[in-house]
């Protein structure tokens, strides 16, 4: 692992400005199938010569849920994180305002979204899951803006401060990748429907980045049927492709994102004298996600599925592997192409009242 971390701070009038930059290059653990149908060379699987219509390799596994995999360390993953923050005080030091912006650029080989070999292999989108390549991470938050304001007042006397705190956050959504649905229980269909991989190894069947047709008349694609193409589905597919910001060819990782989210928390802290000198009562009242308290439509958290993928096309290749026969995948939705959901628990507002007694000896 290689890490570069730089921080610079400078007073600018009444403000303190801090900038930081973090760059990290690191290895990741990746799974590779070994019993691919071809002999190993130096204990590693080889890339077969049989190709899909878009040029990616087709393997020749002949087992069902009886795969052999190896765990390898592979370099190439990297992250760049830039943060710029500023803070100032007001009201003779009884108030403070802080604002921070963070930008992330994170690229990885494997999203590591699960804990078992087949789920890690089957849920990490790639051109060829057995020879993984670096692409945009599903965990990247490209933009994040945070602000905090705190103000202390003395409504009940100098020894009874009342502090109001407000924290606000607005962040961009996590990346989403368009993939093929490759599920098949038939060993005889592995090559035409699953690029030659054991279905048990594929788990959620969300690990092959989709081929994006170059228009309805793409010569590598048949729409549901080559003899009688479903042109209505083809037209809908073009709308979904546009909504996901996809370019012709094999889709890149993370071409689009879930919606931005905004939340705000509020807290009041009241300090009162205790029973003895120097002791104090601390009373706190806080509201998490106060925006949702003010309006049911505010402060809602909307996101995508945990794998960061949408299976837009169910794929099957014709017998000579010259064309993809595409039909709607399990996530194909013209009116909801990103398959966005609302997290109701995270979107709720919550209030908490706390009491604490501090003994000072």
Short mmCIF file of N, CA and C in Angstrom, two decimals, residues 6-76:
data_model
loop_
_atom_site.label_atom_id
_atom_site.label_comp_id
_atom_site.label_asym_id
_atom_site.label_seq_id
_atom_site.Cartn_x
_atom_site.Cartn_y
_atom_site.Cartn_z
N UNK A 6 -1.47 14.98 2.66
CA UNK A 6 -1.01 16.36 2.80
C UNK A 6 -2.10 17.19 3.47
N UNK A 7 -1.70 18.05 4.39
CA UNK A 7 -2.64 18.95 5.06
C UNK A 7 -2.03 20.35 5.13
N UNK A 8 -2.86 21.35 4.86
CA UNK A 8 -2.40 22.74 4.90
C UNK A 8 -3.48 23.57 5.57
N UNK A 9 -3.08 24.39 6.53
CA UNK A 9 -4.04 25.28 7.17
C UNK A 9 -3.48 26.69 7.22
N UNK A 10 -4.41 27.66 7.14
CA UNK A 10 -3.98 29.06 7.09
C UNK A 10 -5.09 29.95 7.63
N UNK A 11 -4.77 30.82 8.60
CA UNK A 11 -5.75 31.82 9.02
C UNK A 11 -5.96 32.85 7.92
N UNK A 12 -7.20 33.18 7.67
CA UNK A 12 -7.55 34.18 6.65
C UNK A 12 -8.58 35.12 7.26
N UNK A 13 -8.10 36.20 7.85
CA UNK A 13 -8.98 37.11 8.56
C UNK A 13 -9.56 36.43 9.78
N UNK A 14 -10.89 36.39 9.88
CA UNK A 14 -11.56 35.75 11.01
C UNK A 14 -11.77 34.26 10.79
N UNK A 15 -11.26 33.74 9.69
CA UNK A 15 -11.48 32.34 9.34
C UNK A 15 -10.19 31.53 9.45
N UNK A 16 -10.35 30.25 9.79
CA UNK A 16 -9.27 29.29 9.69
C UNK A 16 -9.63 28.32 8.57
N UNK A 17 -8.79 28.28 7.54
CA UNK A 17 -9.05 27.43 6.38
C UNK A 17 -8.09 26.25 6.41
N UNK A 18 -8.64 25.05 6.22
CA UNK A 18 -7.85 23.82 6.24
C UNK A 18 -8.14 23.03 4.97
N UNK A 19 -7.09 22.63 4.27
CA UNK A 19 -7.22 21.79 3.07
C UNK A 19 -6.40 20.52 3.28
N UNK A 20 -6.94 19.40 2.84
CA UNK A 20 -6.20 18.14 2.96
C UNK A 20 -6.39 17.31 1.70
N UNK A 21 -5.39 16.51 1.40
CA UNK A 21 -5.41 15.65 0.22
C UNK A 21 -4.86 14.29 0.62
N UNK A 22 -5.62 13.24 0.30
CA UNK A 22 -5.20 11.87 0.59
C UNK A 22 -5.21 11.07 -0.70
N UNK A 23 -4.10 10.42 -1.00
CA UNK A 23 -4.01 9.52 -2.15
C UNK A 23 -3.52 8.17 -1.66
N UNK A 24 -4.22 7.13 -2.09
CA UNK A 24 -3.86 5.78 -1.63
C UNK A 24 -3.93 4.82 -2.81
N UNK A 25 -2.88 4.04 -2.99
CA UNK A 25 -2.84 2.94 -3.95
C UNK A 25 -2.73 1.65 -3.15
N UNK A 26 -3.58 0.68 -3.44
CA UNK A 26 -3.60 -0.50 -2.59
C UNK A 26 -4.01 -1.75 -3.37
N UNK A 27 -3.70 -2.89 -2.77
CA UNK A 27 -4.09 -4.18 -3.32
C UNK A 27 -5.44 -4.60 -2.73
N UNK A 28 -6.12 -5.47 -3.47
CA UNK A 28 -7.37 -6.04 -2.97
C UNK A 28 -7.34 -7.55 -3.16
N UNK A 29 -8.13 -8.22 -2.34
CA UNK A 29 -8.31 -9.66 -2.49
C UNK A 29 -9.39 -9.91 -3.53
N UNK A 30 -9.07 -10.70 -4.55
CA UNK A 30 -10.02 -11.02 -5.60
C UNK A 30 -10.09 -12.53 -5.77
N UNK A 31 -11.28 -13.00 -6.10
CA UNK A 31 -11.48 -14.43 -6.34
C UNK A 31 -11.36 -14.73 -7.83
N UNK A 32 -10.76 -15.89 -8.14
CA UNK A 32 -10.70 -16.36 -9.52
C UNK A 32 -11.13 -17.83 -9.55
N UNK A 33 -11.99 -18.16 -10.49
CA UNK A 33 -12.39 -19.55 -10.69
C UNK A 33 -11.23 -20.32 -11.30
N UNK A 34 -10.99 -21.54 -10.79
CA UNK A 34 -9.89 -22.36 -11.28
C UNK A 34 -10.35 -23.43 -12.27
N UNK A 35 -11.49 -24.05 -11.99
CA UNK A 35 -11.97 -25.13 -12.86
C UNK A 35 -12.81 -24.55 -14.00
N UNK A 36 -12.13 -23.79 -14.86
CA UNK A 36 -12.82 -23.06 -15.93
C UNK A 36 -12.99 -23.87 -17.20
N UNK A 37 -12.48 -25.10 -17.23
CA UNK A 37 -12.57 -25.92 -18.44
C UNK A 37 -11.28 -25.96 -19.22
N UNK A 38 -10.32 -25.11 -18.88
CA UNK A 38 -9.00 -25.10 -19.53
C UNK A 38 -7.92 -25.35 -18.49
N UNK A 39 -6.78 -25.92 -18.89
CA UNK A 39 -5.70 -26.19 -17.94
C UNK A 39 -5.16 -24.90 -17.32
N UNK A 40 -4.70 -25.02 -16.08
CA UNK A 40 -4.05 -23.90 -15.41
C UNK A 40 -2.62 -23.76 -15.93
N UNK A 41 -2.14 -22.54 -15.95
CA UNK A 41 -0.75 -22.25 -16.29
C UNK A 41 -0.15 -21.49 -15.12
N UNK A 42 0.89 -22.08 -14.51
CA UNK A 42 1.48 -21.49 -13.29
C UNK A 42 0.41 -21.29 -12.22
N UNK A 43 -0.47 -22.28 -12.12
CA UNK A 43 -1.55 -22.31 -11.13
C UNK A 43 -2.57 -21.20 -11.30
N UNK A 44 -2.62 -20.60 -12.47
CA UNK A 44 -3.57 -19.53 -12.74
C UNK A 44 -4.45 -19.89 -13.94
N UNK A 45 -5.73 -19.52 -13.89
CA UNK A 45 -6.61 -19.77 -15.03
C UNK A 45 -6.24 -18.90 -16.22
N UNK A 46 -6.42 -19.43 -17.40
CA UNK A 46 -6.10 -18.70 -18.62
C UNK A 46 -7.36 -18.12 -19.25
N UNK A 47 -7.18 -17.10 -20.08
CA UNK A 47 -8.30 -16.48 -20.77
C UNK A 47 -8.60 -17.29 -22.03
N UNK A 48 -9.81 -17.82 -22.16
CA UNK A 48 -10.13 -18.68 -23.31
C UNK A 48 -10.20 -17.90 -24.62
N UNK A 49 -10.14 -18.66 -25.71
CA UNK A 49 -10.17 -18.03 -27.04
C UNK A 49 -11.59 -17.80 -27.53
N UNK A 50 -12.56 -18.57 -27.03
CA UNK A 50 -13.95 -18.37 -27.45
C UNK A 50 -14.44 -17.01 -26.94
N UNK A 51 -15.04 -16.22 -27.83
CA UNK A 51 -15.42 -14.85 -27.49
C UNK A 51 -16.92 -14.62 -27.65
N UNK A 52 -17.42 -13.72 -26.82
CA UNK A 52 -18.79 -13.23 -26.92
C UNK A 52 -18.87 -12.20 -28.05
N UNK A 53 -20.06 -11.77 -28.44
CA UNK A 53 -20.18 -10.79 -29.54
C UNK A 53 -19.38 -9.51 -29.33
N UNK A 54 -19.20 -9.09 -28.07
CA UNK A 54 -18.46 -7.85 -27.81
C UNK A 54 -16.98 -8.11 -27.53
N UNK A 55 -16.53 -9.35 -27.68
CA UNK A 55 -15.11 -9.67 -27.55
C UNK A 55 -14.67 -10.20 -26.21
N UNK A 56 -15.53 -10.22 -25.21
CA UNK A 56 -15.10 -10.73 -23.92
C UNK A 56 -15.07 -12.27 -23.95
N UNK A 57 -14.24 -12.90 -23.10
CA UNK A 57 -14.06 -14.35 -23.19
C UNK A 57 -15.25 -15.13 -22.64
N UNK A 58 -15.39 -16.35 -23.15
CA UNK A 58 -16.42 -17.28 -22.68
C UNK A 58 -15.71 -18.52 -22.15
N UNK A 59 -15.95 -18.83 -20.89
CA UNK A 59 -15.30 -19.97 -20.24
C UNK A 59 -16.11 -21.25 -20.49
N UNK A 60 -15.67 -22.35 -19.86
CA UNK A 60 -16.30 -23.64 -20.15
C UNK A 60 -16.43 -24.48 -18.89
N UNK A 61 -17.01 -23.92 -17.84
CA UNK A 61 -17.24 -24.68 -16.62
C UNK A 61 -18.37 -25.68 -16.85
N UNK A 62 -18.24 -26.87 -16.27
CA UNK A 62 -19.22 -27.94 -16.49
C UNK A 62 -19.77 -28.48 -15.18
N UNK A 63 -19.63 -27.72 -14.10
CA UNK A 63 -20.15 -28.13 -12.80
C UNK A 63 -21.35 -27.29 -12.43
N UNK A 64 -22.15 -27.79 -11.49
CA UNK A 64 -23.21 -26.96 -10.92
C UNK A 64 -22.99 -26.87 -9.42
N UNK A 65 -22.70 -25.68 -8.97
CA UNK A 65 -22.49 -25.41 -7.54
C UNK A 65 -21.35 -26.27 -6.98
N UNK A 66 -20.36 -26.51 -7.81
CA UNK A 66 -19.19 -27.29 -7.40
C UNK A 66 -17.93 -26.63 -7.95
N UNK A 67 -17.82 -25.36 -7.71
CA UNK A 67 -16.73 -24.57 -8.27
C UNK A 67 -15.50 -24.60 -7.36
N UNK A 68 -14.36 -24.31 -7.95
CA UNK A 68 -13.11 -24.17 -7.22
C UNK A 68 -12.57 -22.77 -7.48
N UNK A 69 -12.28 -22.04 -6.42
CA UNK A 69 -11.79 -20.67 -6.58
C UNK A 69 -10.53 -20.46 -5.76
N UNK A 70 -9.74 -19.51 -6.16
CA UNK A 70 -8.54 -19.11 -5.43
C UNK A 70 -8.64 -17.64 -5.07
N UNK A 71 -8.11 -17.30 -3.92
CA UNK A 71 -8.08 -15.91 -3.47
C UNK A 71 -6.70 -15.33 -3.77
N UNK A 72 -6.68 -14.25 -4.53
CA UNK A 72 -5.43 -13.63 -4.95
C UNK A 72 -5.39 -12.16 -4.52
N UNK A 73 -4.19 -11.67 -4.27
CA UNK A 73 -3.99 -10.24 -4.06
C UNK A 73 -3.65 -9.59 -5.39
N UNK A 74 -4.33 -8.51 -5.70
CA UNK A 74 -4.11 -7.83 -6.98
C UNK A 74 -4.08 -6.33 -6.75
N UNK A 75 -3.10 -5.66 -7.33
CA UNK A 75 -2.98 -4.22 -7.20
C UNK A 75 -3.79 -3.47 -8.23
N UNK A 76 -3.81 -2.16 -8.09
CA UNK A 76 -4.50 -1.31 -9.04
C UNK A 76 -5.58 -0.45 -8.45
#
